Short mmCIF file of C-alpha atoms in Angstrom, two decimals:
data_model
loop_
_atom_site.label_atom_id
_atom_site.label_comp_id
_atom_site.label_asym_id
_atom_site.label_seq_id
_atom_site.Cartn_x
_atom_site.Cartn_y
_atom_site.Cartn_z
CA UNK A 16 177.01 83.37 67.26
CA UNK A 17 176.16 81.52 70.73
CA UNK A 18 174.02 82.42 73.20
CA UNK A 19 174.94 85.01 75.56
CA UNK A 20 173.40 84.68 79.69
CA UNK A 21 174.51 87.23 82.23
CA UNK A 22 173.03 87.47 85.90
CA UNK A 23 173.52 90.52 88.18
CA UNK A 24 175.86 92.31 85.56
CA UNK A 25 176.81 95.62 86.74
CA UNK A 26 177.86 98.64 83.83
CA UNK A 27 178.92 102.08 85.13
CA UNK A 28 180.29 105.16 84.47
CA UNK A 29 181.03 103.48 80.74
CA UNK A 30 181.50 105.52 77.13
CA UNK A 31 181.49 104.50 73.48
CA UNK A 32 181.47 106.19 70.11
CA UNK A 33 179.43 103.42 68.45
CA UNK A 34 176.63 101.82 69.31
CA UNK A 35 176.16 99.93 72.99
CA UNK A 36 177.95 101.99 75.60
CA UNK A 37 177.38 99.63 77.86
CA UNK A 38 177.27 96.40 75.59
CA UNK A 39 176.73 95.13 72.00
CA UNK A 40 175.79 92.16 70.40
CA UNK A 41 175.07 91.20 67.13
CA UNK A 42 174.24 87.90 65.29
CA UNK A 43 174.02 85.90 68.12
CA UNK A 44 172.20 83.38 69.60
CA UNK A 45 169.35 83.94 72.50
CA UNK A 46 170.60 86.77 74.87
CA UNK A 47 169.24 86.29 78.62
CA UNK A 48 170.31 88.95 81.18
CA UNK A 49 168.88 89.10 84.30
CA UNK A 50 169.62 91.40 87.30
CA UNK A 51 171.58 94.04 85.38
CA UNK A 52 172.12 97.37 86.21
CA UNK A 53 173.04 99.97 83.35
CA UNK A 54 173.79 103.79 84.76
CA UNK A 55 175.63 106.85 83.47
CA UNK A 56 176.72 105.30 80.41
CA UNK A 57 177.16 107.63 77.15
CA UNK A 58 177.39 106.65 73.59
CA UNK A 59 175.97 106.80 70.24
CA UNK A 60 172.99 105.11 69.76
CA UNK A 61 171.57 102.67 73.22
CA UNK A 62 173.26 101.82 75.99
CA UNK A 63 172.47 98.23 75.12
CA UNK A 64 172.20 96.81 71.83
CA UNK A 65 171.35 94.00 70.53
CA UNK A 66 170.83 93.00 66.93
CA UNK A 67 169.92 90.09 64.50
CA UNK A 68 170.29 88.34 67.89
CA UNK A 69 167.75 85.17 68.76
CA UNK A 70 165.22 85.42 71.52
CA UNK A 71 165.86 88.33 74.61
CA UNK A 72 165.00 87.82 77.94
CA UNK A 73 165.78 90.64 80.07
CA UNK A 74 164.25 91.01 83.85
CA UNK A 75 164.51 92.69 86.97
CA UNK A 76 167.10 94.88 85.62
CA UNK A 77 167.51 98.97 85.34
CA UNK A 78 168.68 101.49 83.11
CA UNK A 79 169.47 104.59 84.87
CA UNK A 80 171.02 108.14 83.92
CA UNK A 81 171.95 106.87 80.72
CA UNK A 82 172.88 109.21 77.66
CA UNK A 83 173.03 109.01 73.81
CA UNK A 84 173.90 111.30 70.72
CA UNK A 85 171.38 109.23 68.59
CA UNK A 86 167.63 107.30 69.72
CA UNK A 87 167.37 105.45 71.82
CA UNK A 88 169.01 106.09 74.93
CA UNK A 89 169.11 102.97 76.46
CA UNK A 90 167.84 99.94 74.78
CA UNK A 91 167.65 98.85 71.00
CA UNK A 92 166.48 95.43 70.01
CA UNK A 93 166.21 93.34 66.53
CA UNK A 94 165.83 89.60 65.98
CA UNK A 95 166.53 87.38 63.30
CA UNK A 96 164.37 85.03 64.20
CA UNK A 97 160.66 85.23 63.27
CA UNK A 98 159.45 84.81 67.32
CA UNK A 99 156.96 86.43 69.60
CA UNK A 100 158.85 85.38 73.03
CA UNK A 101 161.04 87.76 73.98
CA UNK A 102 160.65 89.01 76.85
CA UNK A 103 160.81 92.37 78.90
CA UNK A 104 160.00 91.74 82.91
CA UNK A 105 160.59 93.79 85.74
CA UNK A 106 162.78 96.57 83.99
CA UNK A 107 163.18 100.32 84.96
CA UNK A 108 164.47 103.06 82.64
CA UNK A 109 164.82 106.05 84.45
CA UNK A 110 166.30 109.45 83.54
CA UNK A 111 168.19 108.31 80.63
CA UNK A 112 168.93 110.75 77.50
CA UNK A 113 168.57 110.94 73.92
CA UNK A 114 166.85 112.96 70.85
CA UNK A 115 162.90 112.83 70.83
CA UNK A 116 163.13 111.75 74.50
CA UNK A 117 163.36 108.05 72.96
CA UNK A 118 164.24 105.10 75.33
CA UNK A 119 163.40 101.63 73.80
CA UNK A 120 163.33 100.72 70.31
CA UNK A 121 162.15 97.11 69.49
CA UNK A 122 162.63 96.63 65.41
CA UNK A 123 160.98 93.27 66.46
CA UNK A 124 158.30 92.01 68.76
CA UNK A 125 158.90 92.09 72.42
CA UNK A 126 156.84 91.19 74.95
CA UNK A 127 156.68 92.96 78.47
CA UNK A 128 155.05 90.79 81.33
CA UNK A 129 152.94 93.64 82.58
CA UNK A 130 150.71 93.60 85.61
CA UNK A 131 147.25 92.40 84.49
CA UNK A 132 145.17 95.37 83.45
CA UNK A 133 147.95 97.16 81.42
CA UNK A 134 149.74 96.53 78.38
CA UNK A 135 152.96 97.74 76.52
CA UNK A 136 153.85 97.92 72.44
CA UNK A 137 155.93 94.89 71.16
CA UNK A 138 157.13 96.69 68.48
CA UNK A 139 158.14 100.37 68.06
CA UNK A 140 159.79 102.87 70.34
CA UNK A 141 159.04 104.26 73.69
CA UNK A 142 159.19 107.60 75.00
CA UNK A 143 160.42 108.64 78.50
CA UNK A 144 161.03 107.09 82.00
CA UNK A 145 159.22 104.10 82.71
CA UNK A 146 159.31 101.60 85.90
CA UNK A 147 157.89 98.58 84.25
CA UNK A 148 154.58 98.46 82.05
CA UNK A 149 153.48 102.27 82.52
CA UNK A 150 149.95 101.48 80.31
CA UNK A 151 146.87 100.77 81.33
CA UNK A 152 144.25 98.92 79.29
CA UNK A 153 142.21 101.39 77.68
CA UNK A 154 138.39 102.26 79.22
CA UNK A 155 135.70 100.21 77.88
CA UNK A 156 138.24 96.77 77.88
CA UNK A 157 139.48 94.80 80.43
CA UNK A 158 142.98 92.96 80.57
CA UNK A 159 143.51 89.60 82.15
CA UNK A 160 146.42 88.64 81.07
CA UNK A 161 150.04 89.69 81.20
CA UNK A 162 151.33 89.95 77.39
CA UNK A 163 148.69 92.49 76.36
CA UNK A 164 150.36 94.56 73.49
CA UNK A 165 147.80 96.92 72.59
CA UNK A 166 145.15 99.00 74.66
CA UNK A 167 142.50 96.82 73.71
CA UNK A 168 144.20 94.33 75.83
CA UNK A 169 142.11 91.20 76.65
CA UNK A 170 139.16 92.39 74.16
CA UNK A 171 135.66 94.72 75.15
CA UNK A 172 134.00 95.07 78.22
CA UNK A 173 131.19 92.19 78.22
CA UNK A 174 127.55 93.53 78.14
CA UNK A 175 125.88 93.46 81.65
CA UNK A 176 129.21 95.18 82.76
CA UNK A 177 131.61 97.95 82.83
CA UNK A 178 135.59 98.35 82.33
CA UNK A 179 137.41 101.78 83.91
CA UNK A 180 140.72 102.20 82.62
CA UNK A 181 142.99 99.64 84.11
CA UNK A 182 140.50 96.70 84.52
CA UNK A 183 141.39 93.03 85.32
CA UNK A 184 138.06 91.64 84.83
CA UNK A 185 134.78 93.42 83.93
CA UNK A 186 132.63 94.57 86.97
CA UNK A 187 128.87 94.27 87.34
CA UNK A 188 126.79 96.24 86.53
CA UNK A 189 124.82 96.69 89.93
CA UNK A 190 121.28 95.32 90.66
CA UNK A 191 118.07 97.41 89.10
CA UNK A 192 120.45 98.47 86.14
CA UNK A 193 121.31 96.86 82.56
CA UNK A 194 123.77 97.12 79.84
CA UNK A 195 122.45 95.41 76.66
CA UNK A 196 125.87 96.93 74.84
CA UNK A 197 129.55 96.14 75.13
CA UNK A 198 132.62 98.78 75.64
CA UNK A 199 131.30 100.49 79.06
CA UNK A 200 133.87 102.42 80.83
CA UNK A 201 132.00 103.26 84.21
CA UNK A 202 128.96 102.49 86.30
CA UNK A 203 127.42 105.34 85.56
CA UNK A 204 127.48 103.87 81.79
CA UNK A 205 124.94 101.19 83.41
CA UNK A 206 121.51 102.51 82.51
CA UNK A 207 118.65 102.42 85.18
CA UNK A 208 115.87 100.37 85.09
CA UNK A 209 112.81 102.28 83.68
CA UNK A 210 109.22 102.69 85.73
CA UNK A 211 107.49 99.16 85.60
CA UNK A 212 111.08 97.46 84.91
CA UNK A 213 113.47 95.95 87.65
CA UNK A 214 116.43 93.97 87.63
CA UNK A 215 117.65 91.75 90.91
CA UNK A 216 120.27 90.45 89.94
CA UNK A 217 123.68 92.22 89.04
CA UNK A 218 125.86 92.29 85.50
CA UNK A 219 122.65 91.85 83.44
CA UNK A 220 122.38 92.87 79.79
CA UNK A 221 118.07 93.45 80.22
CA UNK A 222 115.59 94.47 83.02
CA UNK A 223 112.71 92.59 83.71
CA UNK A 224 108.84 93.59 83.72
CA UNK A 225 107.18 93.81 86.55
CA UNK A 226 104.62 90.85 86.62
CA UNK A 227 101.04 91.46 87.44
CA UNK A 228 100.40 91.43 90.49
CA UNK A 229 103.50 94.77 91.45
CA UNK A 230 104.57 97.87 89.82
CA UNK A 231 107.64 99.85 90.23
CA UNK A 232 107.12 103.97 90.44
CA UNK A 233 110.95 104.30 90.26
CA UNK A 234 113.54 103.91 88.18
CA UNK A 235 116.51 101.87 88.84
CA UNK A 236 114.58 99.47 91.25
CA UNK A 237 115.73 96.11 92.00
CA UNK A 238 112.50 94.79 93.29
CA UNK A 239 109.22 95.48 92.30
CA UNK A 240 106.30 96.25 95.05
CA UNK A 241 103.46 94.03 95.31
CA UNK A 242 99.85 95.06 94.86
CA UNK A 243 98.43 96.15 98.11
CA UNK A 244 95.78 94.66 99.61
CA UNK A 245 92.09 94.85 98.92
CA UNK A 246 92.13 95.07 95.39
CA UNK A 247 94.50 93.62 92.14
CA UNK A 248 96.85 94.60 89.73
CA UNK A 249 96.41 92.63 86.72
CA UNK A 250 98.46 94.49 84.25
CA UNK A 251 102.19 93.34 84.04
CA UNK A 252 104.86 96.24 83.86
CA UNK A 253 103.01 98.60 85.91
CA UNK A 254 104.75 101.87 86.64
CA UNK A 255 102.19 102.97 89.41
CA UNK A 256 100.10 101.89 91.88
CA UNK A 257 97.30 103.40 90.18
CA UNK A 258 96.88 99.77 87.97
CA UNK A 259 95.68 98.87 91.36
CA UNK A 260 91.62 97.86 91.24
CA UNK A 261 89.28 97.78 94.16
CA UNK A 262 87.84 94.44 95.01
CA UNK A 263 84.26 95.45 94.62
CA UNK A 264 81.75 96.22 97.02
CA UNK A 265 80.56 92.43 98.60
CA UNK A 266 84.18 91.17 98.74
CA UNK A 267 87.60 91.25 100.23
CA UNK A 268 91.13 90.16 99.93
CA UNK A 269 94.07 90.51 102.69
CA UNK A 270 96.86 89.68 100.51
CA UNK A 271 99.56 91.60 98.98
CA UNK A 272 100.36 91.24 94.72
CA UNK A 273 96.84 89.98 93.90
CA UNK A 274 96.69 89.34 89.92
CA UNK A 275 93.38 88.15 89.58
CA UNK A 276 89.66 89.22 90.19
CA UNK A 277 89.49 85.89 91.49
CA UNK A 278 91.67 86.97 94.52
CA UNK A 279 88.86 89.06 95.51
CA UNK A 280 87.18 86.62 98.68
CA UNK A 281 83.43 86.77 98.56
CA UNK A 282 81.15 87.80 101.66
CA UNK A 283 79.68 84.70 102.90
CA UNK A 284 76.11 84.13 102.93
CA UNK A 285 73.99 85.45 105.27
CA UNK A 286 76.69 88.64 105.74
CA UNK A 287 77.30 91.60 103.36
CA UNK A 288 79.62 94.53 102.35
CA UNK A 289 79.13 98.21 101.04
CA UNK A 290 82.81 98.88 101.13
CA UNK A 291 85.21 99.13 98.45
CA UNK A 292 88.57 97.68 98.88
CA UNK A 293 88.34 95.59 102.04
CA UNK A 294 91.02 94.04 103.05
CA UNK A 295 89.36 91.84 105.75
CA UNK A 296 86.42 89.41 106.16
CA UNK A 297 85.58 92.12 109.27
CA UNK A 298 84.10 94.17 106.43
CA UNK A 299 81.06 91.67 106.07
CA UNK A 300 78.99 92.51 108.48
CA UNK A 301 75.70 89.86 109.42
CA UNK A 302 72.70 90.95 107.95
CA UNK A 303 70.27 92.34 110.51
CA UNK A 304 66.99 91.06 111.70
CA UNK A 305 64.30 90.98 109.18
CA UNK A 306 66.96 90.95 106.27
CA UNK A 307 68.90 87.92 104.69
CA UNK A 308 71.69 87.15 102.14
CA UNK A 309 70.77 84.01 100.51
CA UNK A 310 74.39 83.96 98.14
CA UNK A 311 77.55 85.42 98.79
CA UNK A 312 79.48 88.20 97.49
CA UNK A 313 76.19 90.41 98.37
CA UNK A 314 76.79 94.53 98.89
CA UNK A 315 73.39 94.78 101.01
CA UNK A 316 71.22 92.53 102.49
CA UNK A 317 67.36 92.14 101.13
CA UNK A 318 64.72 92.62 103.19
CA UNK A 319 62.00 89.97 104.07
CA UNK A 320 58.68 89.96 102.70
CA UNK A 321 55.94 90.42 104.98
CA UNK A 322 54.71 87.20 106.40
CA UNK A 323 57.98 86.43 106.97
CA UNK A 324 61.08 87.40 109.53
CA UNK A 325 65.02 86.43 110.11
CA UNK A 326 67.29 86.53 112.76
CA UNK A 327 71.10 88.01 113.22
CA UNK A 328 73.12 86.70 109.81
CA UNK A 329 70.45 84.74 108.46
CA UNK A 330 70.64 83.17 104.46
CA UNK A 331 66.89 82.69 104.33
CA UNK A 332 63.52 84.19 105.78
CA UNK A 333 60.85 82.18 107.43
CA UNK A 334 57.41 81.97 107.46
CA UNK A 335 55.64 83.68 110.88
CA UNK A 336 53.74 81.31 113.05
CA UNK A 337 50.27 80.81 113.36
CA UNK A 338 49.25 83.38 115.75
CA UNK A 339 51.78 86.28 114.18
CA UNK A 340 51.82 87.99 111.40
CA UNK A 341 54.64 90.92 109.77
CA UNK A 342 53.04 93.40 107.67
CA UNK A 343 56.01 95.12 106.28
CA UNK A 344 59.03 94.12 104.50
CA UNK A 345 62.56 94.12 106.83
CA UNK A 346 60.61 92.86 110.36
CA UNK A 347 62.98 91.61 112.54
CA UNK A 348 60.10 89.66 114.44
CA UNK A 349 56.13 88.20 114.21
CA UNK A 350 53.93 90.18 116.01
CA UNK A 351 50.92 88.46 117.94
CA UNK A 352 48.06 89.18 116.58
CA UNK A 353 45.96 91.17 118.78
CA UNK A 354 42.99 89.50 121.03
CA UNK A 355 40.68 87.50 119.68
CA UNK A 356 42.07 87.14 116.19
CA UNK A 357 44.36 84.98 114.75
CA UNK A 358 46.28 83.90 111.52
CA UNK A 359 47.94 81.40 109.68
CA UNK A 360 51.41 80.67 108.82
CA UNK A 361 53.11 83.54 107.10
CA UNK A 362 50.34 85.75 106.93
CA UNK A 363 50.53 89.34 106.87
CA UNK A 364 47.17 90.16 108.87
CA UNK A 365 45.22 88.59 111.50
CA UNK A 366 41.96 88.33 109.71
CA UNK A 367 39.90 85.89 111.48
CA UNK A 368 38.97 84.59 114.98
CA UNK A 369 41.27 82.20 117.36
CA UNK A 370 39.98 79.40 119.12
CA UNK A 371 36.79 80.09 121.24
CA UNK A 372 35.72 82.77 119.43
CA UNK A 373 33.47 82.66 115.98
CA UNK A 374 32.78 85.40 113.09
CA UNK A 375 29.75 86.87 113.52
CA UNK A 376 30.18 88.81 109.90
CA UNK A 377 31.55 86.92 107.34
CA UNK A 378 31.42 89.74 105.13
CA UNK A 379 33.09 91.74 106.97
CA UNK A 380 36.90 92.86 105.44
CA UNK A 381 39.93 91.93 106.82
CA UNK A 382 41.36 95.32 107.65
CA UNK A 383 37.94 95.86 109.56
CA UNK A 384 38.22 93.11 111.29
CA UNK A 385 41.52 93.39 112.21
CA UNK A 386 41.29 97.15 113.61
CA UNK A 387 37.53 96.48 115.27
CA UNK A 388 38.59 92.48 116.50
CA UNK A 389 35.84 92.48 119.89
CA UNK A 390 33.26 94.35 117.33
CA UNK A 391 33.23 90.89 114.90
CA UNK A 392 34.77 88.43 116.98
CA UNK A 393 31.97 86.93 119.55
CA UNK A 394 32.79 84.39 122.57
CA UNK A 395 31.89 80.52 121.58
CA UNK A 396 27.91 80.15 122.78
CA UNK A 397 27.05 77.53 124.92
CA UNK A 398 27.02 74.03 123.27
CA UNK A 399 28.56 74.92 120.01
CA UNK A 400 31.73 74.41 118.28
CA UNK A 401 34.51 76.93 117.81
CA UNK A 402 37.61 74.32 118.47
CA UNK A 403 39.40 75.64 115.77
CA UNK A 404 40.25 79.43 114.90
CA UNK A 405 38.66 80.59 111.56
CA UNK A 406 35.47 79.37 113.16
CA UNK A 407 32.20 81.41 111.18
CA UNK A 408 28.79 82.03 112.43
CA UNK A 409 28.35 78.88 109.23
CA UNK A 410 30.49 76.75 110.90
CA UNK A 411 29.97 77.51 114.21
CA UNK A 412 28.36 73.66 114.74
CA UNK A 413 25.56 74.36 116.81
CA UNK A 414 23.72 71.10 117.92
CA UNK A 415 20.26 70.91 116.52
#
């Protein structure tokens, strides 16, 4: 009725009609053996037996070659006691013998220390040769512990990850993949990331939209590519780079995963742009001579009204001088009018006489005057008054 501890007990070669060829014990205390060896033995029913004993704790110990005429062939366990911590560690049961090819029968629970990632039954019998636990925890679940007793072992696979037979821990499910459900057995279990969706990071239950601004053409993408230049993507989830929009004609942008309109630059004034998705301020070219861009963001540049000229990447027109005229729109420069007329600021003729000379015809028409100038305009006469242009045969202040 005591306890019974053996280490490094050796049984050979040994026979019995009953139960226990090698040894029996029944209504004991706690049995420990540790180290034992158990070979060739024949009997009835287990070559060790042990029942309504306390606690077992058996360990590094082997049961080889043995044989018997009823299951199992080499171990058969019961407690008394109502415990869960007996314990089966480092045991081998190789080769041995009996009906149904049964080894181990445990009436009551006992625990195997098993490699993490495999379990063995507490309770029940055992088929076959063994070398320790010879289970693995089922696909779909994981086992990190050592006392697992059913192929569930440690519980499910965690969402975000996956479980092959035999796992410690769950594994990740990689980058620009998700698993939203629990129970995966293998990678390929991890579902890709759809068009417009990426995931960086790894063992994630979701993917993530793309935000506006990129778009992903692929599926399973980690990343998603940014907007190119020259244009925007404002819709978020894109699954092509055709969301992408121009930056309209009069603008620009050099950046990559644009959002907005607004990161569409505008042409400065006095410069202007035809092209669609530019991706430079090169693209804004200076208006030319005779042309101006008075705000920005233009696509052309407006001409100048006669009367009026520009430089190179001017914002405004001005007048001509006294002296010039334009008669067109667009003139890059004043012409002087021709000899002996003149004009006055920002006019678009030269309709009267300069300095010296006086109108003899103030009827006369502009355009007449301006194609015939020597036929109308006369030289000063002696003694009068033509100091100013726009003098008239009226005004030309003869004295009396």
């Amino acid at each position: 009725s005591g306890d019974v501890s053996l280490e490094g007990a050796s049984f050979g070669e040994c026979t019995a009609d009953e139960e226990g060829g090698a040894m029996y014990v029944g209504t004991s205390g706690d049995v420990s053996l540790e180290g034992a060896s158990v070979v060739r033995c024949t009997t009835s029913q287990a070559a060790l037996f042990l029942t309504g004993i306390g606690r077992l704790a058996l360990t590094n110990s082997q049961f080889v070659d043995n044989i018997a005429s009823q299951a199992p062939a080499a171990l058969f366990f019961t407690s008394r006691i109502a415990a869960i911590d007996s314990i089966l560690r480092n045991t081998s049961f190789l080769r041995n013998s009996a009906p149904g090819n049964i080894t181990i029968l445990a009436a009551s629970p006992l625990t195997w220390d098993c490699p993490l990632g495999s379990w063995m039954p507490n309770v029940g019998q055992i088929e076959g040769g063994l070398s320790g636990c010879n289970r693995k925890c089922a696909e779909g679940h994981y086992g990190s512990a050592s006392d697992h007793s059913t192929s569930d072992c440690s519980g499910p696979c965690w969402s975000g990850h996956f479980c092959p037979e035999g796992s410690v821990l769950p594994q990740k499910c990689p980058a620009g993949t998700h698993m939203p459900n629990r129970r995966a057995a293998n990678i390929s279990d991890c579902f890709l990331c759809a068009p417009g969706q990426y995931q960086p990071e790894s063992g994630r239950e979701e993917c993530l939209p793309c935000a506006a601004g990129s778009f992903s053409p692929n599926v399973g993408s980690a990343t998603c590519e940014a907007c190119p230049k020259g244009g925007v993507c404002e819709d978020a989830g894109a699954a092509s780079r055709l969301v992408w929009q121009a930056c309209p004609a009069g603008s620009f942008n050099p950046n990559r995963g644009s959002r907005s309109s607004a990161a569409c630059e505008l042409c400065p004034i006095g410069t202007a742009s035809a092209a669609l998705g530019s991706v430079s301020r090169k693209t804004c070219e200076p208006c030319e001579p005779g042309h101006f861009a008075a705000t920005p963001g233009l696509a052309k540049c407006e001409r100048c009204e006669p009367g009026t000229t520009s430089g190179v990447g001017s914002s405004a027109c001005s007048e001509c001088a006294a002296g010039t005229y334009t008669a067109n729109t667009g003139q890059g420069e004043c012409t002087r009018c021709p000899h002996p007329l003149s004009s006055g600021s920002g006019d678009i003729t030269c309709s009267f006489c300069k300095e010296g000379f006086y109108l003899q015809n103030a009827t006369a028409v502009p355009d007449d005057i301006f194609r015939f100038p020597t036929d109308y305009c006369k030289l000063c006469p002696p003694n009068a008054n033509c100091a100013t242009s726009n003098t008239t045969l009226e005004t030309l202040g003869i004295p009396r």
